[in-house]
Short mmCIF file of C-alpha atoms in Angstrom, two decimals:
data_model
loop_
_atom_site.label_atom_id
_atom_site.label_comp_id
_atom_site.label_asym_id
_atom_site.label_seq_id
_atom_site.Cartn_x
_atom_site.Cartn_y
_atom_site.Cartn_z
CA MET A 13 -10.96 -19.08 -26.30
CA PRO A 14 -12.28 -15.47 -26.16
CA THR A 15 -10.03 -12.67 -27.35
CA ILE A 16 -8.89 -9.82 -25.10
CA PRO A 17 -11.43 -7.38 -26.62
CA GLU A 18 -14.18 -9.95 -26.10
CA LEU A 19 -13.21 -10.44 -22.46
CA PHE A 20 -13.48 -6.69 -21.80
CA ASP A 21 -16.70 -6.27 -23.81
CA LEU A 22 -19.70 -5.50 -21.56
CA THR A 23 -22.13 -4.91 -24.42
CA GLY A 24 -25.61 -6.04 -23.41
CA LYS A 25 -24.81 -5.78 -19.70
CA ALA A 26 -26.50 -3.33 -17.33
CA ALA A 27 -24.69 -1.78 -14.36
CA LEU A 28 -25.90 0.09 -11.29
CA VAL A 29 -23.32 2.35 -9.64
CA THR A 30 -24.16 3.94 -6.28
CA GLY A 31 -22.48 7.27 -5.67
CA GLY A 32 -21.75 7.25 -9.39
CA ALA A 33 -22.05 10.99 -10.02
CA THR A 34 -18.67 12.23 -8.81
CA GLY A 35 -15.17 11.15 -7.85
CA ILE A 36 -14.34 7.45 -8.04
CA GLY A 37 -17.96 6.57 -8.81
CA GLN A 38 -18.01 8.90 -11.79
CA ALA A 39 -14.81 7.35 -13.16
CA ILE A 40 -16.31 3.87 -12.71
CA SER A 41 -19.49 4.88 -14.52
CA HIS A 42 -17.50 6.19 -17.48
CA ARG A 43 -15.30 3.09 -17.74
CA LEU A 44 -18.17 0.62 -17.55
CA ALA A 45 -20.06 2.58 -20.21
CA GLU A 46 -16.96 2.74 -22.39
CA ALA A 47 -16.78 -1.06 -22.22
CA GLY A 48 -20.34 -1.25 -23.54
CA ALA A 49 -22.47 -1.52 -20.41
CA SER A 50 -25.62 0.52 -19.90
CA VAL A 51 -25.11 2.40 -16.63
CA MET A 52 -27.64 3.57 -14.04
CA ILE A 53 -26.05 6.28 -11.91
CA ALA A 54 -27.66 6.20 -8.47
CA ASP A 55 -26.71 9.18 -6.36
CA ILE A 56 -28.13 11.40 -3.65
CA ASN A 57 -27.22 14.38 -5.85
CA LEU A 58 -29.57 13.95 -8.80
CA GLU A 59 -28.30 17.04 -10.60
CA ALA A 60 -24.73 15.71 -10.58
CA ALA A 61 -25.96 12.25 -11.58
CA ASP A 62 -27.87 13.69 -14.53
CA GLN A 63 -24.75 15.61 -15.58
CA THR A 64 -22.57 12.48 -15.53
CA ALA A 65 -25.24 10.51 -17.40
CA SER A 66 -25.36 13.26 -20.03
CA GLU A 67 -21.57 13.12 -20.43
CA ILE A 68 -21.75 9.36 -20.96
CA ASN A 69 -24.63 9.60 -23.42
CA ALA A 70 -22.71 12.24 -25.37
CA LYS A 71 -20.10 9.55 -26.04
CA GLU A 72 -22.80 7.43 -27.71
CA CYS A 73 -23.01 5.19 -24.66
CA SER A 74 -26.13 4.47 -22.60
CA SER A 75 -26.72 5.94 -19.16
CA ARG A 76 -29.54 7.13 -16.91
CA ALA A 77 -29.68 8.63 -13.45
CA CYS A 78 -31.82 8.11 -10.37
CA GLU A 79 -31.88 9.81 -6.98
CA VAL A 80 -31.17 7.49 -4.04
CA ASP A 81 -30.20 7.52 -0.40
CA ALA A 82 -27.95 4.46 -0.51
CA SER A 83 -28.57 3.72 3.18
CA ARG A 84 -32.29 3.00 2.68
CA ALA A 85 -33.70 -0.42 1.82
CA SER A 86 -36.63 0.97 -0.14
CA HIS A 87 -34.26 3.02 -2.29
CA ALA A 88 -32.11 -0.04 -2.99
CA ILE A 89 -35.13 -2.01 -4.17
CA GLN A 90 -36.34 0.89 -6.32
CA ALA A 91 -32.93 1.55 -7.87
CA VAL A 92 -32.60 -2.10 -8.90
CA LYS A 93 -36.12 -1.99 -10.35
CA ASP A 94 -35.31 1.24 -12.21
CA THR A 95 -32.22 -0.40 -13.70
CA VAL A 96 -34.10 -3.48 -14.85
CA ASP A 97 -36.96 -1.36 -16.24
CA ALA A 98 -34.53 0.90 -18.11
CA PHE A 99 -32.12 -1.69 -19.49
CA GLY A 100 -33.83 -5.07 -19.19
CA SER A 101 -31.52 -6.52 -16.54
CA ILE A 102 -29.01 -5.80 -13.81
CA ASP A 103 -25.74 -7.64 -14.36
CA ILE A 104 -23.25 -5.50 -12.44
CA LEU A 105 -23.66 -3.70 -9.11
CA VAL A 106 -20.97 -1.36 -7.83
CA ASN A 107 -21.50 -0.35 -4.20
CA ASN A 108 -19.46 2.83 -4.25
CA ALA A 109 -21.47 5.36 -2.20
CA GLY A 110 -19.84 6.29 1.08
CA ILE A 111 -18.81 9.07 3.46
CA TYR A 112 -15.78 9.59 5.68
CA PRO A 113 -16.30 12.53 8.07
CA VAL A 114 -13.33 13.11 10.37
CA SER A 115 -14.14 12.71 14.06
CA PRO A 116 -11.93 11.80 17.04
CA ILE A 117 -13.30 8.75 18.82
CA LEU A 118 -14.14 10.64 22.03
CA ASP A 119 -16.10 13.23 20.06
CA THR A 120 -17.98 10.80 17.80
CA SER A 121 -21.70 10.83 18.53
CA LYS A 122 -23.95 7.79 18.22
CA GLU A 123 -25.77 9.66 15.44
CA LEU A 124 -22.58 10.11 13.41
CA TRP A 125 -21.54 6.50 14.01
CA ASP A 126 -24.93 5.28 12.79
CA LYS A 127 -24.87 7.58 9.75
CA VAL A 128 -21.50 6.23 8.56
CA ILE A 129 -22.29 2.58 9.28
CA ASN A 130 -25.73 2.83 7.69
CA LEU A 131 -24.39 4.24 4.42
CA ASN A 132 -20.99 2.55 4.16
CA LEU A 133 -21.88 -0.93 5.41
CA SER A 134 -25.65 -1.38 5.57
CA GLY A 135 -25.97 0.27 2.14
CA PRO A 136 -23.83 -2.33 0.32
CA PHE A 137 -25.73 -5.10 2.10
CA LEU A 138 -29.13 -3.69 1.10
CA PHE A 139 -28.17 -3.02 -2.52
CA SER A 140 -26.44 -6.39 -2.81
CA GLN A 141 -29.51 -8.14 -1.44
CA ALA A 142 -31.83 -6.40 -3.91
CA ALA A 143 -29.50 -6.84 -6.89
CA ALA A 144 -28.71 -10.47 -6.06
CA GLN A 145 -32.40 -11.33 -6.03
CA ALA A 146 -32.84 -9.80 -9.48
CA MET A 147 -29.74 -11.59 -10.76
CA ILE A 148 -30.99 -14.92 -9.39
CA ASP A 149 -34.42 -14.36 -10.91
CA SER A 150 -32.80 -13.74 -14.31
CA GLY A 151 -30.78 -16.93 -14.09
CA ASN A 152 -27.79 -15.18 -15.68
CA GLY A 153 -25.65 -14.54 -12.62
CA GLY A 154 -23.80 -11.27 -12.23
CA ARG A 155 -21.08 -9.26 -10.53
CA ILE A 156 -21.17 -7.32 -7.27
CA ILE A 157 -18.21 -5.05 -6.58
CA ASN A 158 -17.92 -3.33 -3.22
CA MET A 159 -15.81 -0.30 -2.43
CA ALA A 160 -13.71 -1.07 0.63
CA SER A 161 -10.62 0.92 1.69
CA VAL A 162 -7.15 0.47 3.09
CA ASP A 163 -8.69 2.07 6.18
CA GLY A 164 -10.53 -1.21 6.67
CA MET A 165 -7.12 -2.84 7.11
CA ARG A 166 -5.09 -0.16 8.86
CA PRO A 167 -6.57 2.74 10.88
CA THR A 168 -5.25 6.19 10.06
CA GLY A 169 -6.67 8.05 13.05
CA PHE A 170 -9.86 10.03 13.72
CA LEU A 171 -11.91 7.73 11.47
CA ALA A 172 -12.94 4.84 13.75
CA HIS A 173 -16.46 4.83 12.31
CA TYR A 174 -15.15 4.76 8.73
CA ASN A 175 -12.45 2.17 9.53
CA SER A 176 -15.08 -0.08 11.09
CA SER A 177 -17.48 0.28 8.17
CA LYS A 178 -14.83 -0.60 5.60
CA GLY A 179 -13.53 -3.53 7.61
CA GLY A 180 -17.12 -4.72 7.61
CA VAL A 181 -17.35 -4.31 3.84
CA ILE A 182 -14.36 -6.63 3.39
CA MET A 183 -16.01 -9.36 5.46
CA LEU A 184 -19.43 -8.72 3.87
CA THR A 185 -17.78 -9.28 0.49
CA LYS A 186 -16.53 -12.71 1.57
CA ALA A 187 -19.89 -13.68 3.08
CA LEU A 188 -21.82 -12.63 -0.01
CA ALA A 189 -19.32 -14.39 -2.28
CA LEU A 190 -19.74 -17.67 -0.40
CA GLU A 191 -23.54 -17.65 -0.51
CA LEU A 192 -24.00 -16.29 -4.00
CA ALA A 193 -21.39 -18.31 -5.90
CA PRO A 194 -23.86 -21.17 -6.61
CA HIS A 195 -25.98 -18.59 -8.45
CA LYS A 196 -23.04 -17.54 -10.66
CA ILE A 197 -22.75 -14.21 -8.87
CA MET A 198 -19.14 -13.19 -8.26
CA VAL A 199 -18.60 -10.75 -5.37
CA ASN A 200 -15.34 -8.85 -4.89
CA ALA A 201 -14.11 -5.61 -3.38
CA VAL A 202 -11.64 -2.88 -4.23
CA ALA A 203 -9.71 -1.15 -1.44
CA PRO A 204 -8.33 2.22 -2.57
CA GLY A 205 -5.65 4.10 -0.71
CA GLY A 206 -5.13 7.84 -1.09
CA ILE A 207 -7.08 8.90 -4.18
CA LEU A 208 -7.36 12.53 -5.28
CA THR A 209 -11.06 13.46 -5.26
CA GLY A 210 -13.22 16.30 -4.02
CA GLY A 211 -14.05 14.16 -1.00
CA THR A 212 -10.37 13.72 -0.22
CA VAL A 213 -9.90 17.48 -0.17
CA GLN A 214 -12.90 17.87 2.16
CA THR A 215 -11.53 15.22 4.50
CA GLY A 216 -8.18 16.98 4.45
CA MET A 217 -9.81 20.21 5.53
CA GLU A 218 -11.58 18.42 8.38
CA MET A 219 -8.35 16.67 9.38
CA GLN A 220 -6.59 20.05 9.36
CA GLU A 221 -8.92 21.26 12.11
CA VAL A 222 -8.16 18.19 14.25
CA THR A 223 -4.39 17.92 13.71
CA GLY A 224 -3.44 21.53 13.08
CA LYS A 225 -1.40 20.49 10.04
CA SER A 226 -1.75 22.39 6.78
CA LEU A 227 -3.24 20.72 3.73
CA GLU A 228 0.13 21.01 2.02
CA ARG A 229 1.89 19.27 4.91
CA MET A 230 -0.68 16.49 5.02
CA ALA A 231 -0.40 15.99 1.25
CA GLU A 232 3.38 15.79 1.60
CA ASP A 233 3.05 13.29 4.46
CA MET A 234 0.63 11.15 2.47
CA GLY A 235 2.82 11.21 -0.63
CA ALA A 236 5.84 10.24 1.47
CA LYS A 237 3.98 7.13 2.64
CA MET A 238 3.38 5.97 -0.93
CA PRO A 239 6.27 3.84 -2.25
CA ILE A 240 5.45 5.04 -5.77
CA GLY A 241 5.62 8.64 -4.56
CA ARG A 242 2.17 10.00 -5.39
CA MET A 243 -1.52 9.73 -4.65
CA GLY A 244 -3.83 7.90 -7.03
CA GLU A 245 -6.38 9.09 -9.56
CA PRO A 246 -10.05 7.97 -9.62
CA ASP A 247 -9.60 6.27 -12.98
CA GLU A 248 -6.90 4.03 -11.52
CA VAL A 249 -9.57 2.57 -9.23
CA ALA A 250 -12.12 2.46 -12.04
CA ARG A 251 -9.83 0.29 -14.16
CA VAL A 252 -9.74 -2.35 -11.43
CA VAL A 253 -13.52 -2.26 -11.12
CA LEU A 254 -13.72 -2.77 -14.89
CA PHE A 255 -11.41 -5.78 -14.57
CA LEU A 256 -13.64 -7.33 -11.89
CA ALA A 257 -16.76 -6.66 -13.96
CA SER A 258 -15.23 -8.19 -17.09
CA GLY A 259 -14.68 -11.70 -18.36
CA LEU A 260 -11.10 -11.49 -17.12
CA ALA A 261 -12.40 -12.08 -13.58
CA ASP A 262 -14.71 -15.03 -14.24
CA TYR A 263 -12.97 -17.23 -11.64
CA ILE A 264 -12.40 -14.62 -8.92
CA THR A 265 -14.76 -14.19 -5.97
CA GLY A 266 -14.50 -13.15 -2.33
CA GLU A 267 -11.33 -11.15 -2.91
CA THR A 268 -10.33 -7.59 -2.04
CA ILE A 269 -7.91 -5.93 -4.44
CA VAL A 270 -5.84 -3.16 -2.87
CA VAL A 271 -5.18 -0.11 -5.06
CA ASP A 272 -2.95 2.04 -2.88
CA GLY A 273 0.38 2.67 -4.60
CA GLY A 274 2.02 0.42 -2.04
CA TYR A 275 0.76 2.36 1.02
CA LEU A 276 0.16 -0.75 3.10
CA LEU A 277 3.73 -1.88 2.43
CA ALA A 278 5.25 1.13 4.15
#
């Protein structure tokens, strides 16, 4: 029976994290590297990705960066190839890249709808398809972890495009899990609630324009909805991703783990 340290040990594994340069993705990249994985940070902001990779390498871990638009099939294929070329394999894929621009339903253009769906839902499909093929070719299986959201389970208002994309991610996770299980590829999702990131602040500013509420008032309202009384930190999501990537989750697939401080209970 493996020990606890052995179950968490990702030494010899290679991970690809989309949107891994900042926020939740950055926290995930650091945790996977800390556990021993080599991490490819795939982000549209190459400068930020290089910075995060440098921070990880400074800790005597292994990381590289590549520039990707996570909504494009050709970029998914290239990012998987870059990961295999750099580290010899791809064992873990984290589909984290996403956007959540605030827009009332009657004001949402077809262009904005497509932009959100293409990145948040089509992106995980395209990257999962490319990574799964590489995992199958290797014969070693792997892990795919998708970033869903509590917004895929309960709409919060003015985010119909985002809500729809994340609801789709939850079902995509189940569909991928069913088809890929025979190849020893476990597919799961994490659904964060209110997490304090730069993106959250930006969304708050956009929501302020729509609702007329101050950022302070919205923060108070959000905190009041959390049974534990506070918003979450990126690392609290990253720890769950690490769990799903580790040997502790060998018999878990098709599941969505909610990390929301009890928000959906309220």
